[in-house]
Amino acid sequence: MTTRMIAGSRWLPAVSTCFALAVGLGLGAGPLQGEDDTATRPRSAAPRGEAQTFPDAFAAAVAPGLYGRRLAGQSVALVTLPGADAVVVKALTDEIVAAGGSVASRTDVTAGLTAPGQKVLVDTFGTQLAEQVPGVVDPAATTYPRIGRLVAAAVATSGAAGPASAGAATIRRSLVAGSLISDPGTAGVAPLVLVVAGADLDDAIASGLVSGLAAGAHGVVVTAPTKAADLAAVREGAPTAATVDGSETAAGRVASVLALVRQISGGGGSFGASGIDGAVPLG
């Protein structure tokens, strides 16, 4: 393992507790009152009109201290699923940078890969591509873990970040040619993967895809809108991945980046608005 490990900075328990409390108030909090704060609106908050909920404003304000630049020197591959909100994707990218990290690549998974009616095509394509790049995929892998592992080979690494190898570039071009992914940006490989979910997917597809990604990356975090149905299936099929719901809120996005920090040293978990392990990973 050559992934660079970052020593955790000191945490301020009082600030951490307040942050978790603020997230927990989300459903009941109303908008902040007062004059227009456009000029001073915290970076973490996605545009939502002229007012923010208190948890979002609080999360945006404390995020820099919570991050402590603990993603410094770390590279993240951004993978979006169909229905992912472009505003949320941009805000998450900004949060990664604010924590000291960088985005090595962005890959948009298409409905051609995730639609249940496309399973035969995905299975055939994945089988043929796996045969062309022997040693990447477990021969016993089924349809969606197989295609997830191939996507991982194109964007992720269990070692150090760097430019895509010839093999990774070949797989990426093949997936693009098969209309299973689109490539809106520079391609590189990264040890950390942030999957941004949107519309609900079939459980087997979501679970298999993420388990395949997790098999080829050092760490994976899946972030989704509040109470997203996919996350339970992802946790069952890919227990090493971390899940966070509430990506439409600043609090959820901050929790997503802290989950990436946690993945540096390993560890799954369920966090966010409905997280069974707490609102935010504090360890």
XYZ file of N, CA and C in Angstrom:
849
model
N 0.846 -1.196 0.000
C 0.000 0.000 0.000
C 0.872 1.233 0.000
N 0.741 2.067 -1.013
C 1.573 3.258 -1.083
C 0.775 4.533 -0.890
N -0.527 4.368 -0.600
C -1.338 5.547 -0.381
C -0.803 6.339 0.798
N -0.668 7.613 0.636
C -0.126 8.442 1.686
C -1.120 8.568 2.818
N -0.701 8.301 4.030
C -1.557 8.417 5.191
C -1.338 9.781 5.836
N -2.399 10.389 6.254
C -2.309 11.709 6.846
C -2.613 11.612 8.320
N -1.730 12.102 9.119
C -1.966 12.065 10.555
C -3.141 12.961 10.877
N -4.070 12.468 11.694
C -5.253 13.230 12.052
C -4.892 14.447 12.874
N -5.505 15.563 12.559
C -5.289 16.757 13.358
C -6.114 16.683 14.625
N -5.799 17.562 15.570
C -6.542 17.541 16.820
C -7.977 17.987 16.596
N -8.856 17.311 17.267
C -10.282 17.656 17.158
C -10.680 18.466 18.367
N -11.579 19.371 18.134
C -12.148 20.138 19.228
C -13.485 19.519 19.576
N -13.571 18.778 20.681
C -14.800 18.049 20.991
C -16.028 18.940 21.010
N -15.887 20.142 21.520
C -17.064 20.999 21.616
C -17.583 21.359 20.237
N -16.663 21.688 19.317
C -17.081 22.023 17.960
C -17.702 20.819 17.285
N -17.088 19.640 17.468
C -17.620 18.421 16.847
C -19.016 18.116 17.343
N -19.209 18.258 18.649
C -20.525 17.981 19.232
C -21.556 18.947 18.685
N -21.172 20.235 18.591
C -22.100 21.232 18.074
C -22.472 20.927 16.625
N -21.467 20.484 15.845
C -21.741 20.167 14.449
C -22.751 19.037 14.338
N -22.531 17.969 15.109
C -23.463 16.840 15.072
C -24.857 17.270 15.506
N -24.923 18.136 16.542
C -26.210 18.621 17.014
C -26.890 19.446 15.941
N -26.103 20.303 15.273
C -26.678 21.146 14.242
C -27.259 20.323 13.119
N -26.556 19.255 12.716
C -27.080 18.376 11.671
C -28.386 17.751 12.112
N -28.447 17.345 13.380
C -29.641 16.699 13.892
C -30.846 17.603 13.927
N -30.630 18.923 13.948
C -31.733 19.857 13.984
C -32.348 20.111 12.616
N -31.763 19.493 11.567
C -32.110 19.838 10.197
C -33.576 19.824 9.870
N -34.318 18.826 10.343
C -35.710 18.706 9.937
C -36.591 19.761 10.568
N -36.141 20.299 11.707
C -36.997 21.244 12.394
C -36.578 22.678 12.251
N -35.409 22.942 11.717
C -34.910 24.297 11.680
C -35.549 25.072 10.551
N -35.805 26.335 10.796
C -36.337 27.203 9.777
C -35.231 28.026 9.173
N -35.535 28.879 8.191
C -34.505 29.690 7.555
C -34.004 30.769 8.479
N -32.766 31.165 8.302
C -32.229 32.265 9.071
C -32.894 33.552 8.628
N -33.146 34.418 9.576
C -33.764 35.693 9.279
C -32.706 36.773 9.242
N -32.946 37.832 8.513
C -32.010 38.943 8.513
C -31.795 39.462 7.114
N -30.773 40.318 6.966
C -30.508 40.942 5.697
C -29.878 39.956 4.721
N -29.905 40.339 3.472
C -29.299 39.513 2.426
C -27.830 39.265 2.745
N -27.432 37.979 2.755
C -26.054 37.635 3.103
C -25.311 37.050 1.918
N -25.719 37.437 0.692
C -25.121 36.849 -0.497
C -23.615 36.993 -0.515
N -23.117 38.158 -0.107
C -21.679 38.409 -0.181
C -20.886 37.552 0.782
N -21.527 37.156 1.896
C -20.809 36.391 2.918
C -21.306 34.971 3.039
N -22.125 34.516 2.079
C -22.662 33.158 2.146
C -21.518 32.157 2.167
N -21.526 31.205 3.119
C -20.422 30.237 3.215
C -20.265 29.439 1.939
N -19.025 29.122 1.599
C -18.694 28.386 0.390
C -19.423 27.065 0.285
N -19.676 26.381 1.435
C -20.226 25.033 1.397
C -21.678 24.974 0.974
N -22.386 26.089 1.051
C -23.819 26.040 0.824
C -24.143 26.167 -0.650
N -24.917 25.216 -1.188
C -25.371 25.320 -2.562
C -26.459 26.378 -2.634
N -26.627 27.055 -3.783
C -27.646 28.086 -3.896
C -29.022 27.529 -3.588
N -29.699 28.145 -2.643
C -31.051 27.699 -2.275
C -31.923 28.907 -2.007
N -31.804 29.959 -2.807
C -32.547 31.163 -2.548
C -31.751 32.088 -1.648
N -32.425 32.991 -0.999
C -31.740 33.981 -0.183
C -31.537 33.533 1.254
N -32.060 32.388 1.645
C -31.938 31.951 3.030
C -31.389 30.544 3.090
N -30.718 30.231 4.213
C -30.217 28.894 4.466
C -30.823 28.378 5.756
N -30.929 27.056 5.872
C -31.303 26.518 7.162
C -30.130 26.669 8.112
N -30.419 26.703 9.387
C -29.356 26.864 10.377
C -28.310 25.765 10.280
N -28.664 24.468 10.177
C -27.622 23.437 10.079
C -26.688 23.642 8.895
N -27.238 24.074 7.722
C -26.387 24.299 6.570
C -25.407 25.438 6.819
N -25.903 26.542 7.362
C -25.031 27.676 7.641
C -23.966 27.302 8.668
N -24.380 26.539 9.673
C -23.437 26.132 10.716
C -22.374 25.206 10.134
N -22.800 24.227 9.348
C -21.852 23.274 8.755
C -20.848 23.988 7.868
N -21.333 24.947 7.074
C -20.433 25.685 6.196
C -19.406 26.479 6.996
N -19.835 27.024 8.131
C -18.942 27.850 8.937
C -17.852 27.025 9.630
N -18.203 25.832 10.099
C -17.229 25.046 10.867
C -16.431 24.073 10.012
N -16.821 23.908 8.736
C -16.166 22.912 7.887
C -14.651 23.066 7.812
N -14.115 24.258 7.582
C -12.649 24.354 7.466
C -11.916 23.836 8.694
N -12.437 24.139 9.878
C -11.795 23.648 11.097
C -11.917 22.143 11.246
N -13.045 21.589 10.830
C -13.238 20.149 10.915
C -12.341 19.405 9.926
N -12.182 19.977 8.737
C -11.328 19.335 7.743
C -9.861 19.346 8.165
N -9.395 20.503 8.648
C -7.990 20.614 9.023
C -7.047 20.237 7.891
N -7.512 20.397 6.629
C -6.729 20.037 5.433
C -6.230 18.592 5.500
N -7.066 17.707 6.047
C -6.657 16.316 6.199
C -6.749 15.505 4.905
N -7.171 16.155 3.819
C -7.074 15.518 2.502
C -5.860 16.034 1.734
N -4.988 16.788 2.398
C -3.803 17.311 1.717
C -2.976 16.170 1.136
N -2.626 16.298 -0.125
C -1.854 15.267 -0.797
C -2.682 14.091 -1.262
N -3.985 14.114 -1.038
C -4.856 13.013 -1.440
C -5.613 13.357 -2.715
N -5.853 12.344 -3.516
C -6.524 12.513 -4.793
C -7.819 11.704 -4.792
N -8.867 12.271 -5.383
C -10.197 11.657 -5.366
C -10.720 11.508 -6.791
N -11.251 10.341 -7.108
C -11.957 10.129 -8.371
C -13.448 10.350 -8.109
N -14.047 11.230 -8.871
C -15.463 11.548 -8.713
C -16.267 10.748 -9.723
N -17.213 9.946 -9.226
C -18.063 9.129 -10.096
C -19.508 9.514 -9.828
N -20.212 9.993 -10.845
C -21.617 10.366 -10.669
C -22.521 9.299 -11.264
N -23.654 9.085 -10.609
C -24.665 8.160 -11.103
C -25.811 8.943 -11.722
N -26.627 8.334 -12.561
C -27.717 9.058 -13.215
C -28.604 9.791 -12.202
N -28.918 11.035 -12.519
C -29.766 11.847 -11.648
C -29.003 12.678 -10.640
N -27.686 12.537 -10.579
C -26.901 13.350 -9.647
C -27.049 14.822 -10.016
N -27.276 15.646 -9.014
C -27.494 17.078 -9.212
C -26.159 17.755 -9.528
N -26.109 18.497 -10.626
C -24.870 19.161 -11.033
C -24.396 20.166 -9.987
N -25.329 20.840 -9.311
C -24.966 21.808 -8.271
C -24.308 21.087 -7.098
N -24.850 19.931 -6.737
C -24.288 19.138 -5.640
C -22.887 18.640 -6.018
N -22.728 18.178 -7.248
C -21.422 17.686 -7.701
C -20.387 18.795 -7.621
N -20.739 20.002 -8.071
C -19.816 21.136 -8.009
C -19.491 21.486 -6.557
N -20.498 21.485 -5.698
C -20.264 21.827 -4.294
C -19.370 20.797 -3.617
N -19.556 19.521 -3.935
C -18.694 18.483 -3.370
C -17.252 18.637 -3.852
N -17.092 18.990 -5.120
C -15.747 19.236 -5.650
C -15.075 20.358 -4.873
N -15.814 21.428 -4.607
C -15.272 22.549 -3.835
C -14.885 22.113 -2.423
N -15.691 21.236 -1.819
C -15.396 20.773 -0.460
C -14.116 19.938 -0.425
N -13.919 19.100 -1.434
C -12.698 18.287 -1.508
C -11.473 19.195 -1.558
N -11.544 20.231 -2.384
C -10.440 21.177 -2.503
C -10.240 21.928 -1.185
N -11.338 22.313 -0.531
C -11.239 23.027 0.735
C -10.564 22.183 1.816
N -10.711 20.866 1.709
C -10.070 19.960 2.674
C -8.631 19.642 2.296
N -8.136 20.242 1.209
C -6.746 20.051 0.802
C -6.541 19.029 -0.287
N -7.621 18.367 -0.735
C -7.498 17.322 -1.739
C -7.628 17.844 -3.157
N -7.564 16.937 -4.105
C -7.734 17.282 -5.509
C -8.590 16.216 -6.180
N -9.235 16.599 -7.269
C -10.061 15.667 -8.034
C -9.258 15.208 -9.245
N -8.947 13.911 -9.275
C -8.122 13.362 -10.355
C -8.907 13.168 -11.632
N -10.189 12.845 -11.494
C -11.005 12.601 -12.681
C -12.469 12.705 -12.295
N -13.279 12.901 -13.310
C -14.724 12.801 -13.129
C -15.255 11.839 -14.177
N -16.110 10.944 -13.743
C -16.706 9.947 -14.626
C -18.201 9.916 -14.384
N -18.984 10.114 -15.418
C -20.441 10.070 -15.297
C -20.945 8.722 -15.799
N -21.481 7.927 -14.900
C -22.101 6.653 -15.271
C -23.430 6.956 -15.949
N -23.711 6.307 -17.053
C -24.922 6.594 -17.817
C -26.052 5.620 -17.457
N -27.250 5.985 -17.914
C -28.397 5.097 -17.732
C -28.228 3.811 -18.526
N -27.363 3.822 -19.525
C -27.083 2.596 -20.266
C -26.453 1.530 -19.399
N -25.778 1.941 -18.330
C -25.183 0.973 -17.413
C -26.139 0.601 -16.289
N -26.970 1.547 -15.841
C -27.762 1.320 -14.623
C -29.219 0.945 -14.872
N -29.708 1.067 -16.093
C -31.106 0.710 -16.348
C -31.278 -0.810 -16.303
N -32.270 -1.312 -15.537
C -32.460 -2.768 -15.439
C -32.626 -3.444 -16.794
N -33.252 -2.755 -17.734
C -33.483 -3.343 -19.042
C -32.215 -3.512 -19.876
N -31.104 -2.946 -19.403
C -29.839 -3.040 -20.132
C -28.924 -4.132 -19.577
N -29.429 -4.970 -18.694
C -28.560 -5.938 -18.018
C -27.843 -6.872 -18.996
N -28.536 -7.374 -19.998
C -27.903 -8.308 -20.941
C -26.765 -7.620 -21.670
N -26.988 -6.379 -22.092
C -25.944 -5.627 -22.778
C -24.747 -5.399 -21.857
N -25.027 -4.990 -20.621
C -23.948 -4.729 -19.660
C -23.176 -6.006 -19.378
N -23.881 -7.116 -19.242
C -23.225 -8.382 -18.957
C -22.326 -8.806 -20.124
N -22.850 -8.708 -21.336
C -22.069 -9.101 -22.515
C -20.853 -8.201 -22.692
N -21.077 -6.909 -22.564
C -19.988 -5.954 -22.736
C -18.911 -6.170 -21.667
N -19.349 -6.315 -20.419
C -18.399 -6.512 -19.331
C -17.598 -7.787 -19.477
N -18.250 -8.851 -19.907
C -17.559 -10.124 -20.105
C -16.479 -9.999 -21.182
N -16.838 -9.369 -22.295
C -15.888 -9.218 -23.400
C -14.715 -8.320 -23.009
N -15.009 -7.227 -22.306
C -13.937 -6.311 -21.914
C -13.017 -6.963 -20.887
N -13.598 -7.720 -19.970
C -12.780 -8.410 -18.970
C -11.837 -9.412 -19.625
N -12.276 -10.035 -20.701
C -11.412 -10.983 -21.423
C -10.258 -10.265 -22.117
N -10.480 -9.011 -22.500
C -9.436 -8.247 -23.186
C -8.376 -7.739 -22.215
N -8.726 -7.639 -20.926
C -7.774 -7.149 -19.917
C -7.674 -8.203 -18.809
N -7.084 -9.332 -19.107
C -7.036 -10.426 -18.138
C -6.333 -10.021 -16.848
N -6.838 -10.601 -15.760
C -6.246 -10.337 -14.457
C -6.881 -9.197 -13.698
N -7.763 -8.440 -14.345
C -8.408 -7.309 -13.665
C -9.634 -7.749 -12.882
N -10.437 -8.616 -13.473
C -11.723 -8.995 -12.880
C -11.702 -10.456 -12.469
N -12.261 -10.736 -11.314
C -12.434 -12.110 -10.854
C -13.360 -12.835 -11.840
N -12.938 -13.960 -12.410
C -13.776 -14.669 -13.376
C -15.142 -15.060 -12.820
N -15.240 -15.168 -11.496
C -16.515 -15.552 -10.891
C -17.454 -14.375 -10.671
N -16.992 -13.164 -10.967
C -17.812 -11.973 -10.715
C -19.066 -11.982 -11.587
N -20.159 -11.509 -11.031
C -21.417 -11.405 -11.772
C -21.497 -10.035 -12.455
N -22.617 -9.781 -13.117
C -22.735 -8.643 -14.040
C -22.273 -7.309 -13.461
N -22.875 -6.871 -12.363
C -22.606 -5.509 -11.895
C -21.336 -5.384 -11.061
N -20.972 -6.367 -10.238
C -19.635 -6.300 -9.646
C -18.539 -6.301 -10.713
N -18.764 -7.039 -11.811
C -17.774 -7.075 -12.904
C -17.623 -5.700 -13.539
N -18.749 -5.067 -13.912
C -18.650 -3.775 -14.583
C -18.145 -2.714 -13.607
N -18.504 -2.840 -12.325
C -17.994 -1.908 -11.329
C -16.492 -2.021 -11.182
N -15.984 -3.256 -11.248
C -14.538 -3.460 -11.147
C -13.832 -2.890 -12.372
N -14.454 -2.969 -13.522
C -13.859 -2.385 -14.723
C -13.847 -0.858 -14.644
N -14.917 -0.282 -14.125
C -14.921 1.176 -13.917
C -13.815 1.556 -12.934
N -13.670 0.749 -11.881
C -12.606 1.010 -10.911
C -11.238 0.972 -11.563
N -11.034 0.020 -12.462
C -9.739 -0.082 -13.150
C -9.447 1.155 -13.974
N -10.503 1.845 -14.423
C -10.330 3.042 -15.236
C -10.093 4.295 -14.416
N -10.558 4.314 -13.155
C -10.507 5.571 -12.395
C -9.773 5.469 -11.067
N -9.569 4.260 -10.561
C -9.112 4.108 -9.181
C -7.864 3.245 -9.076
N -7.277 3.275 -7.896
C -6.117 2.443 -7.596
C -6.114 2.136 -6.104
N -5.531 1.022 -5.762
C -5.350 0.713 -4.344
C -3.999 1.210 -3.860
N -3.231 1.798 -4.775
C -1.926 2.341 -4.432
C -1.914 3.852 -4.524
N -0.880 4.399 -5.143
C -0.703 5.847 -5.208
C -1.452 6.438 -6.401
N -1.884 7.695 -6.239
C -2.524 8.408 -7.334
C -1.515 8.665 -8.446
N -2.033 8.858 -9.662
C -1.150 9.170 -10.773
C -1.914 9.200 -12.074
N -1.225 9.405 -13.174
C -1.898 9.378 -14.475
C -2.411 7.976 -14.780
N -3.420 7.910 -15.606
C -3.973 6.611 -15.982
C -2.946 5.815 -16.772
N -2.826 4.537 -16.461
C -1.937 3.654 -17.220
C -2.553 3.390 -18.587
N -1.768 2.775 -19.459
C -2.289 2.432 -20.780
C -3.493 1.505 -20.665
N -3.427 0.550 -19.734
C -4.546 -0.369 -19.547
C -5.782 0.349 -19.042
N -5.607 1.265 -18.066
C -6.738 2.018 -17.530
C -7.355 2.890 -18.611
N -6.510 3.521 -19.429
C -7.016 4.376 -20.498
C -7.793 3.569 -21.527
N -7.321 2.362 -21.806
C -8.014 1.494 -22.762
C -9.393 1.114 -22.246
N -9.463 0.742 -20.975
C -10.753 0.378 -20.380
C -11.696 1.572 -20.391
N -11.169 2.737 -20.051
C -12.006 3.941 -20.034
C -12.563 4.233 -21.424
N -11.704 4.179 -22.433
C -12.174 4.434 -23.805
C -13.225 3.416 -24.227
N -13.057 2.171 -23.817
C -14.030 1.136 -24.176
C -15.370 1.389 -23.509
N -15.350 1.794 -22.244
C -16.594 2.079 -21.525
C -17.306 3.291 -22.125
N -16.523 4.281 -22.544
C -17.116 5.447 -23.206
C -17.716 5.042 -24.548
N -16.983 4.244 -25.315
C -17.469 3.796 -26.620
C -18.741 2.967 -26.492
N -18.858 2.231 -25.384
C -20.050 1.432 -25.146
C -21.192 2.211 -24.532
N -21.001 3.520 -24.372
C -22.021 4.418 -23.801
C -22.419 4.026 -22.379
N -21.481 3.405 -21.651
C -21.747 3.055 -20.260
C -21.264 4.148 -19.308
N -20.299 4.939 -19.747
C -19.872 6.117 -19.002
C -19.636 7.238 -19.996
N -19.630 8.468 -19.481
C -19.160 9.605 -20.271
C -18.002 10.230 -19.520
N -17.170 10.931 -20.239
C -15.912 11.428 -19.685
C -15.853 12.941 -19.854
N -16.353 13.695 -18.853
C -16.387 15.149 -19.010
C -15.099 15.862 -18.629
N -14.087 15.112 -18.192
C -12.883 15.799 -17.740
C -11.644 14.947 -17.864
N -10.552 15.463 -17.331
C -9.268 14.775 -17.380
C -9.327 13.456 -16.623
N -8.770 12.422 -17.211
C -8.796 11.101 -16.590
C -7.486 10.834 -15.862
N -7.591 10.410 -14.612
C -6.449 9.970 -13.831
C -6.950 8.915 -12.868
N -6.058 8.251 -12.168
C -6.496 7.260 -11.190
C -6.208 7.786 -9.788
N -7.082 7.458 -8.855
C -6.974 7.973 -7.495
C -7.309 6.864 -6.502
N -6.723 6.912 -5.313
C -7.017 5.883 -4.316
C -8.384 6.039 -3.657
N -8.908 7.255 -3.631
C -10.213 7.504 -3.018
C -11.241 7.776 -4.111
N -12.425 7.206 -3.944
C -13.512 7.392 -4.912
C -14.730 7.936 -4.186
N -15.294 9.024 -4.704
C -16.553 9.560 -4.186
C -17.627 9.327 -5.235
N -18.617 8.504 -4.892
C -19.732 8.203 -5.783
C -20.892 9.107 -5.396
N -21.385 9.895 -6.338
C -22.491 10.819 -6.084
C -23.748 10.235 -6.717
N -24.676 9.820 -5.884
C -25.903 9.182 -6.367
C -26.978 10.227 -6.633
N -27.944 9.844 -7.442
C -29.056 10.740 -7.750
C -30.370 9.999 -7.636
N -30.927 9.592 -8.780
C -32.180 8.842 -8.777
C -31.944 7.451 -8.199
N -32.989 6.911 -7.561
C -32.877 5.572 -6.987
C -32.598 4.542 -8.082
N -31.708 3.607 -7.760
C -31.370 2.525 -8.684
C -31.910 1.202 -8.161
N -31.942 0.212 -9.022
C -32.229 -1.141 -8.590
C -31.195 -1.547 -7.544
N -31.640 -2.202 -6.457
C -30.731 -2.528 -5.356
C -29.537 -3.362 -5.809
N -29.798 -4.369 -6.644
C -28.706 -5.245 -7.092
C -27.696 -4.486 -7.943
N -28.183 -3.530 -8.728
C -27.285 -2.743 -9.565
C -26.429 -1.822 -8.703
N -27.065 -1.101 -7.783
C -26.326 -0.186 -6.913
C -25.296 -0.935 -6.080
N -25.721 -2.035 -5.486
C -24.839 -2.823 -4.628
C -23.676 -3.409 -5.415
N -23.977 -4.006 -6.571
C -22.933 -4.638 -7.368
C -21.936 -3.641 -7.911
N -22.424 -2.515 -8.403
C -21.543 -1.499 -8.964
C -20.571 -0.979 -7.915
N -21.085 -0.662 -6.721
C -20.217 -0.115 -5.674
C -19.255 -1.182 -5.140
N -19.714 -2.426 -5.038
C -18.808 -3.473 -4.566
C -17.650 -3.668 -5.542
N -17.940 -3.546 -6.842
C -16.878 -3.631 -7.841
C -15.912 -2.465 -7.739
N -16.429 -1.266 -7.530
C -15.579 -0.095 -7.345
C -14.693 -0.269 -6.115
N -15.293 -0.753 -5.025
C -14.542 -0.909 -3.776
C -13.418 -1.931 -3.917
N -13.606 -2.909 -4.799
C -12.578 -3.936 -4.986
C -11.327 -3.396 -5.660
N -11.450 -2.247 -6.336
C -10.305 -1.710 -7.061
C -9.786 -0.389 -6.534
N -10.320 0.072 -5.398
C -9.916 1.358 -4.839
C -9.451 1.182 -3.400
N -8.681 2.153 -2.921
C -8.285 2.133 -1.515
C -9.482 2.425 -0.619
N -10.329 3.366 -1.033
C -11.494 3.715 -0.229
C -12.592 4.307 -1.085
N -13.850 3.999 -0.741
C -15.011 4.481 -1.498
C -16.031 5.071 -0.536
N -16.571 6.233 -0.906
C -17.681 6.852 -0.184
C -18.816 7.057 -1.175
N -20.023 6.690 -0.785
C -21.213 6.916 -1.614
C -22.065 7.959 -0.913
N -22.331 9.073 -1.577
C -23.179 10.114 -1.004
C -24.439 10.247 -1.837
N -25.572 10.449 -1.168
C -26.866 10.428 -1.842
C -27.815 11.406 -1.155
N -28.930 11.732 -1.807
C -29.914 12.592 -1.158
C -30.472 11.951 0.117
N -31.088 12.756 0.945
C -31.625 12.299 2.221
C -32.574 11.113 2.037
N -32.359 10.101 2.863
C -33.184 8.887 2.894
C -33.172 8.134 1.561
N -32.087 8.205 0.835
C -31.983 7.465 -0.432
C -32.095 5.972 -0.173
N -32.936 5.315 -0.969
C -33.200 3.893 -0.760
C -32.012 3.015 -1.122
N -31.117 3.500 -1.985
C -30.006 2.674 -2.454
C -28.989 2.342 -1.366
N -28.882 3.185 -0.356
C -27.752 3.080 0.558
C -27.771 1.810 1.399
N -28.944 1.323 1.768
C -29.007 0.088 2.542
C -28.435 -1.077 1.736
N -28.775 -1.136 0.437
C -28.252 -2.203 -0.421
C -26.747 -2.065 -0.600
N -26.255 -0.830 -0.712
C -24.823 -0.602 -0.859
C -24.081 -1.076 0.381
N -24.619 -0.763 1.556
C -23.956 -1.182 2.800
C -23.876 -2.696 2.907
N -24.910 -3.377 2.433
C -24.925 -4.838 2.506
C -23.948 -5.451 1.508
N -23.901 -4.882 0.307
C -23.061 -5.463 -0.736
C -21.618 -4.998 -0.716
N -21.368 -3.820 -0.126
C -20.011 -3.263 -0.099
C -19.739 -2.690 1.291
N -19.565 -3.562 2.282
C -19.445 -3.087 3.668
C -18.211 -2.241 3.939
N -17.200 -2.305 3.081
C -16.019 -1.469 3.308
C -16.228 -0.033 2.841
N -17.257 0.199 2.027
C -17.552 1.555 1.572
C -18.316 2.295 2.669
N -18.140 3.600 2.729
C -18.914 4.432 3.642
C -20.075 5.052 2.872
N -21.208 5.228 3.532
C -22.362 5.865 2.902
C -22.762 7.097 3.698
N -23.224 8.113 2.976
C -23.670 9.363 3.593
C -24.927 9.811 2.866
N -26.011 10.078 3.596
C -27.180 10.662 2.941
C -27.340 12.113 3.391
N -27.995 12.892 2.522
C -28.148 14.316 2.780
C -27.262 15.166 1.891
N -26.909 14.657 0.709
C -25.970 15.369 -0.163
C -26.521 16.695 -0.671
N -27.837 16.889 -0.580
C -28.411 18.158 -1.023
C -28.204 19.274 0.006
N -27.661 18.933 1.157
C -27.412 19.914 2.213
C -25.913 20.119 2.416
N -25.552 21.281 2.929
C -24.142 21.529 3.249
C -23.657 20.559 4.309
N -24.503 20.255 5.286
C -24.114 19.317 6.344
C -23.786 17.952 5.767
N -24.591 17.496 4.814
C -24.336 16.197 4.192
C -23.065 16.188 3.380
N -22.772 17.289 2.730
C -21.549 17.348 1.930
C -20.304 17.388 2.816
N -20.387 18.118 3.923
C -19.263 18.125 4.866
C -19.040 16.717 5.419
N -20.131 16.026 5.765
C -20.014 14.658 6.264
C -19.412 13.745 5.210
N -19.730 13.980 3.935
C -19.177 13.159 2.849
C -17.665 13.311 2.758
N -17.171 14.542 2.894
C -15.730 14.767 2.829
C -15.039 14.178 4.056
N -15.654 14.299 5.222
C -15.076 13.687 6.414
C -15.063 12.163 6.295
N -16.042 11.599 5.579
C -16.025 10.158 5.338
C -14.865 9.779 4.419
N -14.541 10.636 3.445
C -13.363 10.392 2.611
C -12.089 10.397 3.458
N -12.000 11.353 4.375
C -10.845 11.402 5.285
C -10.748 10.097 6.066
N -11.876 9.606 6.535
C -11.893 8.365 7.314
C -11.445 7.175 6.479
N -11.748 7.208 5.184
C -11.385 6.094 4.312
C -9.867 5.998 4.082
N -9.143 7.047 4.362
C -7.685 6.993 4.197
C -7.101 5.872 5.049
N -7.593 5.771 6.277
C -7.095 4.725 7.172
C -8.032 3.523 7.216
N -9.085 3.549 6.410
C -9.998 2.405 6.324
C -11.188 2.559 7.246
N -12.285 1.970 6.856
C -13.479 2.009 7.697
C -14.701 2.428 6.923
N -15.747 1.614 6.983
C -16.991 1.943 6.309
C -17.837 2.838 7.181
N -19.096 2.489 7.331
C -19.983 3.253 8.193
C -21.097 3.928 7.423
N -22.157 4.247 8.145
C -23.337 4.901 7.596
C -23.544 6.217 8.325
N -23.458 7.334 7.582
C -23.513 8.654 8.196
C -24.507 9.531 7.449
N -24.741 10.724 7.990
C -25.633 11.671 7.332
C -26.941 11.827 8.057
N -27.921 12.365 7.340
C -29.218 12.687 7.942
C -29.902 11.465 8.550
N -29.718 10.296 7.925
C -30.327 9.057 8.420
C -29.282 8.023 8.789
N -28.057 8.456 8.990
C -26.968 7.524 9.236
C -27.135 6.713 10.504
N -26.909 5.418 10.396
C -27.070 4.559 11.585
C -25.844 4.624 12.488
N -24.745 5.220 11.984
C -23.539 5.355 12.792
C -23.292 6.799 13.212
N -24.297 7.646 13.031
C -24.178 9.037 13.438
C -24.268 9.984 12.272
N -24.403 11.260 12.583
C -24.544 12.270 11.546
C -23.257 12.474 10.760
N -22.119 12.317 11.448
C -20.849 12.619 10.808
C -19.754 11.754 11.421
N -18.805 11.259 10.610
C -17.689 10.507 11.184
C -16.724 11.449 11.886
N -16.590 11.302 13.178
C -15.759 12.222 13.960
C -14.427 11.622 14.345
N -14.212 10.345 14.032
C -12.966 9.717 14.428
C -11.956 9.640 13.312
